[in-house]
């Protein structure tokens, strides 16, 4: 497997990460320096702090990724970097580093869409995976349901019109005072809550059969908590969190089930930070098993932001001739 080592760089949000991946599927190293503790006291990511921290850490993170993979720059075939979506200042740190390496080493530069990276993260642990398949990407910034007939070709069936699934976890957690990041906090407290206690409205999106909307749900949760606090003097956080989590999963499952009716595949991929949610995995896995399909998801390390998934996607883009020029710029609102 010579000549197919890609260095991946990911700095789109609050993880500084570099990885070396062979053949798009085999992880040689994946170094992640998380900034969660830096941002926790502010209840969310502070963009200016994030980019400064990326600048401080990236050199060392890249060096460690090469050391751990036991390779030199001269062994690489390309430099893949996230160029969007994400925080513009943070993206730029990774992009400048990648361009510098590409120019100095004479290696192809591969700009990678972060969401494409999340989708490919599944291949890192299931290298045998082959389309056709459906993929549900649920992260802090995105909720996309897509159909893939062959690697590199996607049909976007639906996406969110407002908040992303992870964003709704973060906002509800913040409102309930559960801390940051919100997804793991909601999942944890939900274990002690009654998910059937409250029912929340699910938006009817009419013709947009595979679309998502989470902002009405978030508002309903906040209104309920306000009302209960006024009436009863306390907020039953665990029951609200569990009922909210159940509703998010109901919404996601309904759309996947609908997509399976139109695209009867036997493989469904989960990707993005929310794919770490065990309750979601459990219910989606059960529904799919009943329909004779299998669920695939990455392990925790590859669910949330990491550079291995960027190197993985970068390999496939390189093979399709989709490289970038040194004019590559950050695109904070990039879509698939
Ligand atoms: O993919 P990711 O690391 O960053 C983005 O690309 O956005 O996803 C982060 C999102 C956050 O909204 C976080 O609250 C959510 O993933 N998340 C979870 C869980 N772990 C992370 N949501 C629900 N349950 C979890 N266990
Ligand atoms: Zn992400």
GROMACS .gro file of C-alpha atoms and ligand atoms in nm:
model
  363
    1UNK     CA    1   0.000   0.000   0.000
    2UNK     CA    2   0.276   0.238  -0.092
    3UNK     CA    3   0.222   0.594  -0.199
    4UNK     CA    4  -0.121   0.643  -0.047
    5UNK     CA    5  -0.053   0.806   0.287
    6UNK     CA    6  -0.250   1.125   0.342
    7UNK     CA    7  -0.189   1.378   0.618
    8UNK     CA    8  -0.521   1.521   0.737
    9UNK     CA    9  -0.563   1.849   0.924
   10UNK     CA   10  -0.883   1.952   1.103
   11UNK     CA   11  -0.929   2.285   1.283
   12UNK     CA   12  -1.288   2.382   1.198
   13UNK     CA   13  -1.417   2.420   1.552
   14UNK     CA   14  -1.270   2.334   1.892
   15UNK     CA   15  -1.053   2.030   1.822
   16UNK     CA   16  -0.701   2.070   1.684
   17UNK     CA   17  -0.633   1.747   1.502
   18UNK     CA   18  -0.386   1.588   1.260
   19UNK     CA   19  -0.384   1.230   1.131
   20UNK     CA   20  -0.209   1.000   0.889
   21UNK     CA   21  -0.436   0.756   0.702
   22UNK     CA   22  -0.337   0.495   0.443
   23UNK     CA   23  -0.559   0.416   0.147
   24UNK     CA   24  -0.847   0.625   0.285
   25UNK     CA   25  -0.935   0.355   0.538
   26UNK     CA   26  -0.641   0.257   0.758
   27UNK     CA   27  -0.559   0.497   1.041
   28UNK     CA   28  -0.187   0.519   1.122
   29UNK     CA   29  -0.234   0.801   1.372
   30UNK     CA   30  -0.509   1.039   1.482
   31UNK     CA   31  -0.400   1.306   1.728
   32UNK     CA   32  -0.676   1.522   1.876
   33UNK     CA   33  -0.611   1.813   2.112
   34UNK     CA   34  -0.953   1.905   2.247
   35UNK     CA   35  -1.023   2.260   2.363
   36UNK     CA   36  -1.341   2.166   2.552
   37UNK     CA   37  -1.197   2.269   2.889
   38UNK     CA   38  -1.089   2.606   2.752
   39UNK     CA   39  -1.443   2.691   2.633
   40UNK     CA   40  -1.644   2.522   2.905
   41UNK     CA   41  -1.646   2.823   3.138
   42UNK     CA   42  -1.805   3.032   2.860
   43UNK     CA   43  -2.078   2.775   2.790
   44UNK     CA   44  -1.979   2.742   2.424
   45UNK     CA   45  -1.695   2.783   2.177
   46UNK     CA   46  -1.537   3.131   2.179
   47UNK     CA   47  -1.413   3.174   1.818
   48UNK     CA   48  -1.123   3.408   1.894
   49UNK     CA   49  -0.988   3.179   2.166
   50UNK     CA   50  -1.032   2.874   1.942
   51UNK     CA   51  -0.822   3.012   1.658
   52UNK     CA   52  -0.545   3.127   1.893
   53UNK     CA   53  -0.533   2.784   2.050
   54UNK     CA   54  -0.522   2.612   1.708
   55UNK     CA   55  -0.225   2.831   1.618
   56UNK     CA   56  -0.049   2.737   1.939
   57UNK     CA   57  -0.112   2.363   1.909
   58UNK     CA   58  -0.117   2.271   1.542
   59UNK     CA   59   0.258   2.243   1.483
   60UNK     CA   60   0.299   1.997   1.767
   61UNK     CA   61  -0.014   1.803   1.678
   62UNK     CA   62   0.111   1.752   1.319
   63UNK     CA   63   0.453   1.648   1.444
   64UNK     CA   64   0.301   1.393   1.680
   65UNK     CA   65   0.074   1.255   1.409
   66UNK     CA   66   0.379   1.185   1.189
   67UNK     CA   67   0.580   1.040   1.479
   68UNK     CA   68   0.299   0.811   1.587
   69UNK     CA   69   0.245   0.692   1.230
   70UNK     CA   70   0.623   0.645   1.202
   71UNK     CA   71   0.640   0.832   0.876
   72UNK     CA   72   0.823   1.136   0.741
   73UNK     CA   73   0.683   1.416   0.530
   74UNK     CA   74   0.857   1.250   0.234
   75UNK     CA   75   0.633   0.940   0.270
   76UNK     CA   76   0.312   1.138   0.215
   77UNK     CA   77   0.105   1.155  -0.105
   78UNK     CA   78  -0.107   1.455  -0.016
   79UNK     CA   79  -0.219   1.707   0.245
   80UNK     CA   80  -0.593   1.713   0.317
   81UNK     CA   81  -0.747   1.996   0.515
   82UNK     CA   82  -1.097   2.099   0.621
   83UNK     CA   83  -1.191   2.423   0.442
   84UNK     CA   84  -1.551   2.449   0.565
   85UNK     CA   85  -1.800   2.462   0.717
   86UNK     CA   86  -1.681   2.596   1.050
   87UNK     CA   87  -1.541   2.902   1.224
   88UNK     CA   88  -1.354   3.113   0.971
   89UNK     CA   89  -1.060   3.204   1.196
   90UNK     CA   90  -1.015   2.843   1.304
   91UNK     CA   91  -1.043   2.704   0.951
   92UNK     CA   92  -0.778   2.951   0.831
   93UNK     CA   93  -0.517   2.820   1.075
   94UNK     CA   94  -0.546   2.468   0.934
   95UNK     CA   95  -0.564   2.590   0.575
   96UNK     CA   96  -0.250   2.805   0.603
   97UNK     CA   97  -0.059   2.516   0.761
   98UNK     CA   98  -0.176   2.277   0.487
   99UNK     CA   99  -0.091   2.518   0.206
  100UNK     CA  100   0.255   2.578   0.350
  101UNK     CA  101   0.324   2.205   0.371
  102UNK     CA  102   0.182   2.143   0.023
  103UNK     CA  103   0.398   2.418  -0.127
  104UNK     CA  104   0.716   2.332   0.062
  105UNK     CA  105   0.689   1.956   0.000
  106UNK     CA  106   0.547   1.974  -0.352
  107UNK     CA  107   0.248   1.763  -0.250
  108UNK     CA  108  -0.113   1.796  -0.370
  109UNK     CA  109  -0.340   2.005  -0.148
  110UNK     CA  110  -0.687   1.859  -0.097
  111UNK     CA  111  -0.957   2.085   0.048
  112UNK     CA  112  -1.214   1.865   0.223
  113UNK     CA  113  -1.573   1.946   0.318
  114UNK     CA  114  -1.602   1.870   0.689
  115UNK     CA  115  -1.938   1.695   0.643
  116UNK     CA  116  -1.794   1.467   0.375
  117UNK     CA  117  -1.527   1.383   0.634
  118UNK     CA  118  -1.794   1.279   0.884
  119UNK     CA  119  -1.951   1.047   0.628
  120UNK     CA  120  -1.616   0.884   0.544
  121UNK     CA  121  -1.541   0.839   0.915
  122UNK     CA  122  -1.745   0.519   0.892
  123UNK     CA  123  -1.494   0.368   0.648
  124UNK     CA  124  -1.214   0.396   0.903
  125UNK     CA  125  -1.359   0.111   1.103
  126UNK     CA  126  -1.569  -0.062   0.839
  127UNK     CA  127  -1.327  -0.063   0.545
  128UNK     CA  128  -1.544  -0.318   0.365
  129UNK     CA  129  -1.840  -0.079   0.344
  130UNK     CA  130  -1.968  -0.030  -0.009
  131UNK     CA  131  -2.268   0.167  -0.136
  132UNK     CA  132  -2.558   0.178  -0.206
  133UNK     CA  133  -2.639   0.319   0.136
  134UNK     CA  134  -2.815   0.591   0.328
  135UNK     CA  135  -2.620   0.822   0.559
  136UNK     CA  136  -2.756   1.039   0.837
  137UNK     CA  137  -2.506   1.305   0.943
  138UNK     CA  138  -2.601   1.469   1.270
  139UNK     CA  139  -2.354   1.718   1.415
  140UNK     CA  140  -2.342   2.053   1.589
  141UNK     CA  141  -2.375   2.233   1.257
  142UNK     CA  142  -2.554   1.987   1.028
  143UNK     CA  143  -2.836   1.743   0.988
  144UNK     CA  144  -2.823   1.582   0.646
  145UNK     CA  145  -2.984   1.266   0.514
  146UNK     CA  146  -2.831   1.141   0.195
  147UNK     CA  147  -2.835   0.853  -0.044
  148UNK     CA  148  -2.509   0.729  -0.196
  149UNK     CA  149  -2.507   0.502  -0.495
  150UNK     CA  150  -2.129   0.500  -0.530
  151UNK     CA  151  -1.849   0.661  -0.329
  152UNK     CA  152  -1.813   1.022  -0.434
  153UNK     CA  153  -2.173   1.062  -0.555
  154UNK     CA  154  -2.446   1.185  -0.323
  155UNK     CA  155  -2.808   1.268  -0.346
  156UNK     CA  156  -2.912   1.493  -0.061
  157UNK     CA  157  -3.258   1.381   0.042
  158UNK     CA  158  -3.309   1.629   0.323
  159UNK     CA  159  -3.141   1.868   0.559
  160UNK     CA  160  -3.239   2.090   0.846
  161UNK     CA  161  -3.419   2.416   0.782
  162UNK     CA  162  -3.311   2.574   1.108
  163UNK     CA  163  -3.114   2.432   1.400
  164UNK     CA  164  -2.895   2.124   1.358
  165UNK     CA  165  -2.970   1.823   1.578
  166UNK     CA  166  -2.655   1.873   1.789
  167UNK     CA  167  -2.722   2.244   1.812
  168UNK     CA  168  -3.064   2.172   1.962
  169UNK     CA  169  -2.899   1.944   2.222
  170UNK     CA  170  -2.651   2.222   2.302
  171UNK     CA  171  -2.918   2.494   2.329
  172UNK     CA  172  -3.155   2.288   2.544
  173UNK     CA  173  -2.869   2.179   2.771
  174UNK     CA  174  -2.754   2.535   2.809
  175UNK     CA  175  -3.106   2.648   2.896
  176UNK     CA  176  -3.142   2.370   3.153
  177UNK     CA  177  -2.803   2.461   3.299
  178UNK     CA  178  -2.653   2.122   3.213
  179UNK     CA  179  -2.327   2.255   3.071
  180UNK     CA  180  -2.126   2.228   2.751
  181UNK     CA  181  -2.112   2.033   2.528
  182UNK     CA  182  -2.483   1.971   2.560
  183UNK     CA  183  -2.526   1.636   2.384
  184UNK     CA  184  -2.336   1.419   2.633
  185UNK     CA  185  -2.490   1.616   2.925
  186UNK     CA  186  -2.846   1.555   2.800
  187UNK     CA  187  -2.771   1.189   2.732
  188UNK     CA  188  -2.632   1.140   3.083
  189UNK     CA  189  -2.917   1.307   3.273
  190UNK     CA  190  -3.180   1.141   3.050
  191UNK     CA  191  -3.081   0.803   3.192
  192UNK     CA  192  -3.253   0.902   3.515
  193UNK     CA  193  -3.552   1.071   3.347
  194UNK     CA  194  -3.894   0.964   3.220
  195UNK     CA  195  -3.894   1.004   2.842
  196UNK     CA  196  -4.272   0.956   2.823
  197UNK     CA  197  -4.360   1.232   3.068
  198UNK     CA  198  -4.378   1.519   2.820
  199UNK     CA  199  -4.471   1.513   2.456
  200UNK     CA  200  -4.348   1.782   2.222
  201UNK     CA  201  -4.479   1.883   1.880
  202UNK     CA  202  -4.310   1.748   1.568
  203UNK     CA  203  -4.309   1.992   1.276
  204UNK     CA  204  -4.493   1.880   0.962
  205UNK     CA  205  -4.273   1.990   0.672
  206UNK     CA  206  -4.527   1.902   0.404
  207UNK     CA  207  -4.365   1.834   0.067
  208UNK     CA  208  -4.017   1.834   0.222
  209UNK     CA  209  -4.051   1.468   0.314
  210UNK     CA  210  -3.693   1.416   0.428
  211UNK     CA  211  -3.629   1.761   0.577
  212UNK     CA  212  -3.570   1.836   0.944
  213UNK     CA  213  -3.663   2.118   1.180
  214UNK     CA  214  -3.557   2.143   1.543
  215UNK     CA  215  -3.606   2.504   1.641
  216UNK     CA  216  -3.979   2.465   1.723
  217UNK     CA  217  -3.894   2.172   1.946
  218UNK     CA  218  -3.630   2.376   2.126
  219UNK     CA  219  -3.879   2.660   2.183
  220UNK     CA  220  -4.143   2.416   2.311
  221UNK     CA  221  -3.892   2.269   2.558
  222UNK     CA  222  -3.792   2.613   2.683
  223UNK     CA  223  -4.157   2.724   2.719
  224UNK     CA  224  -4.245   2.409   2.911
  225UNK     CA  225  -3.952   2.458   3.149
  226UNK     CA  226  -4.053   2.822   3.207
  227UNK     CA  227  -4.414   2.727   3.278
  228UNK     CA  228  -4.321   2.448   3.517
  229UNK     CA  229  -4.084   2.674   3.703
  230UNK     CA  230  -4.358   2.935   3.746
  231UNK     CA  231  -4.625   2.683   3.847
  232UNK     CA  232  -4.427   2.436   4.052
  233UNK     CA  233  -4.118   2.633   4.147
  234UNK     CA  234  -3.882   2.375   4.003
  235UNK     CA  235  -3.779   2.231   3.669
  236UNK     CA  236  -3.770   1.850   3.631
  237UNK     CA  237  -3.454   1.856   3.422
  238UNK     CA  238  -3.412   1.482   3.381
  239UNK     CA  239  -3.768   1.423   3.257
  240UNK     CA  240  -3.751   1.721   3.023
  241UNK     CA  241  -3.411   1.614   2.887
  242UNK     CA  242  -3.527   1.254   2.835
  243UNK     CA  243  -3.850   1.361   2.664
  244UNK     CA  244  -3.658   1.606   2.445
  245UNK     CA  245  -3.398   1.344   2.349
  246UNK     CA  246  -3.676   1.097   2.265
  247UNK     CA  247  -3.846   1.353   2.039
  248UNK     CA  248  -3.522   1.429   1.851
  249UNK     CA  249  -3.472   1.057   1.795
  250UNK     CA  250  -3.839   1.012   1.689
  251UNK     CA  251  -3.785   1.284   1.427
  252UNK     CA  252  -3.462   1.131   1.297
  253UNK     CA  253  -3.607   0.779   1.284
  254UNK     CA  254  -3.919   0.887   1.100
  255UNK     CA  255  -3.713   1.039   0.819
  256UNK     CA  256  -3.475   0.743   0.791
  257UNK     CA  257  -3.770   0.505   0.777
  258UNK     CA  258  -3.931   0.714   0.506
  259UNK     CA  259  -3.605   0.719   0.309
  260UNK     CA  260  -3.579   0.341   0.335
  261UNK     CA  261  -3.919   0.307   0.172
  262UNK     CA  262  -3.796   0.503  -0.131
  263UNK     CA  263  -3.439   0.367  -0.127
  264UNK     CA  264  -3.453   0.010   0.004
  265UNK     CA  265  -3.085  -0.033   0.094
  266UNK     CA  266  -2.954  -0.265   0.363
  267UNK     CA  267  -2.690  -0.027   0.504
  268UNK     CA  268  -2.744   0.292   0.696
  269UNK     CA  269  -2.456   0.504   0.825
  270UNK     CA  270  -2.468   0.740   1.119
  271UNK     CA  271  -2.206   1.015   1.134
  272UNK     CA  272  -2.127   1.336   1.323
  273UNK     CA  273  -2.106   1.418   1.692
  274UNK     CA  274  -2.466   1.318   1.771
  275UNK     CA  275  -2.387   0.969   1.640
  276UNK     CA  276  -2.215   0.924   1.977
  277UNK     CA  277  -2.560   0.913   2.140
  278UNK     CA  278  -2.627   0.559   2.258
  279UNK     CA  279  -3.002   0.604   2.282
  280UNK     CA  280  -3.010   0.711   1.915
  281UNK     CA  281  -2.786   0.421   1.813
  282UNK     CA  282  -3.001   0.176   2.007
  283UNK     CA  283  -3.335   0.284   1.864
  284UNK     CA  284  -3.210   0.330   1.509
  285UNK     CA  285  -3.030  -0.006   1.521
  286UNK     CA  286  -3.347  -0.181   1.640
  287UNK     CA  287  -3.566  -0.022   1.374
  288UNK     CA  288  -3.318  -0.118   1.103
  289UNK     CA  289  -3.280  -0.474   1.224
  290UNK     CA  290  -3.657  -0.515   1.206
  291UNK     CA  291  -3.635  -0.405   0.844
  292UNK     CA  292  -3.343  -0.635   0.761
  293UNK     CA  293  -3.086  -0.355   0.740
  294UNK     CA  294  -2.765  -0.288   0.930
  295UNK     CA  295  -2.659   0.025   1.113
  296UNK     CA  296  -2.297   0.143   1.099
  297UNK     CA  297  -2.145   0.416   1.312
  298UNK     CA  298  -1.794   0.520   1.404
  299UNK     CA  299  -1.652   0.469   1.752
  300UNK     CA  300  -1.647   0.775   1.976
  301UNK     CA  301  -1.305   0.893   1.864
  302UNK     CA  302  -1.426   0.921   1.504
  303UNK     CA  303  -1.779   1.049   1.576
  304UNK     CA  304  -1.672   1.389   1.696
  305UNK     CA  305  -1.431   1.608   1.503
  306UNK     CA  306  -1.105   1.441   1.405
  307UNK     CA  307  -0.849   1.463   1.125
  308UNK     CA  308  -0.853   1.093   1.034
  309UNK     CA  309  -1.191   1.137   0.866
  310UNK     CA  310  -1.052   1.436   0.671
  311UNK     CA  311  -0.750   1.234   0.554
  312UNK     CA  312  -0.987   0.947   0.464
  313UNK     CA  313  -1.215   1.166   0.252
  314UNK     CA  314  -0.906   1.343   0.109
  315UNK     CA  315  -0.774   1.014  -0.029
  316UNK     CA  316  -1.091   0.955  -0.232
  317UNK     CA  317  -1.096   1.314  -0.358
  318UNK     CA  318  -0.730   1.288  -0.462
  319UNK     CA  319  -0.807   0.971  -0.656
  320UNK     CA  320  -1.089   1.151  -0.833
  321UNK     CA  321  -0.847   1.431  -0.927
  322UNK     CA  322  -1.030   1.674  -0.699
  323UNK     CA  323  -0.732   1.864  -0.563
  324UNK     CA  324  -0.721   2.231  -0.465
  325UNK     CA  325  -0.497   2.517  -0.571
  326UNK     CA  326  -0.298   2.731  -0.331
  327UNK     CA  327  -0.584   2.986  -0.351
  328UNK     CA  328  -0.796   2.758  -0.134
  329UNK     CA  329  -0.993   2.975   0.106
  330UNK     CA  330  -1.203   2.903   0.414
  331UNK     CA  331  -1.575   2.870   0.346
  332UNK     CA  332  -1.756   2.892   0.681
  333UNK     CA  333  -2.095   2.810   0.525
  334UNK     CA  334  -1.987   2.536   0.288
  335UNK     CA  335  -2.257   2.275   0.221
  336UNK     CA  336  -2.235   1.931   0.069
  337LIG     O1  337  -1.928   1.654   1.483
  337LIG     P1  338  -1.907   1.740   1.600
  337LIG     O2  339  -1.794   1.708   1.694
  337LIG     O3  340  -1.883   1.889   1.556
  337LIG     C1  341  -1.950   1.945   1.449
  337LIG     O4  342  -1.908   1.922   1.334
  337LIG     O5  343  -2.052   2.012   1.477
  337LIG     O6  344  -2.044   1.744   1.677
  337LIG     C2  345  -2.061   1.816   1.794
  337LIG     C3  346  -2.206   1.804   1.834
  337LIG     C4  347  -2.241   1.893   1.951
  337LIG     O7  348  -2.361   1.960   1.922
  337LIG     C5  349  -2.260   1.793   2.066
  337LIG     O8  350  -2.352   1.837   2.164
  337LIG     C6  351  -2.311   1.673   1.991
  337LIG     O9  352  -2.235   1.668   1.874
  337LIG     N1  353  -2.290   1.548   2.068
  337LIG     C7  354  -2.391   1.471   2.114
  337LIG     C8  355  -2.332   1.367   2.190
  337LIG     N2  356  -2.196   1.383   2.185
  337LIG     C9  357  -2.173   1.495   2.109
  337LIG     N3  358  -2.524   1.484   2.099
  337LIG    C10  359  -2.602   1.391   2.159
  337LIG     N4  360  -2.552   1.290   2.234
  337LIG    C11  361  -2.419   1.274   2.252
  337LIG     N5  362  -2.372   1.175   2.326
  338LIG    ZN1  363  -1.801   1.784   1.293
   0.00000   0.00000   0.00000
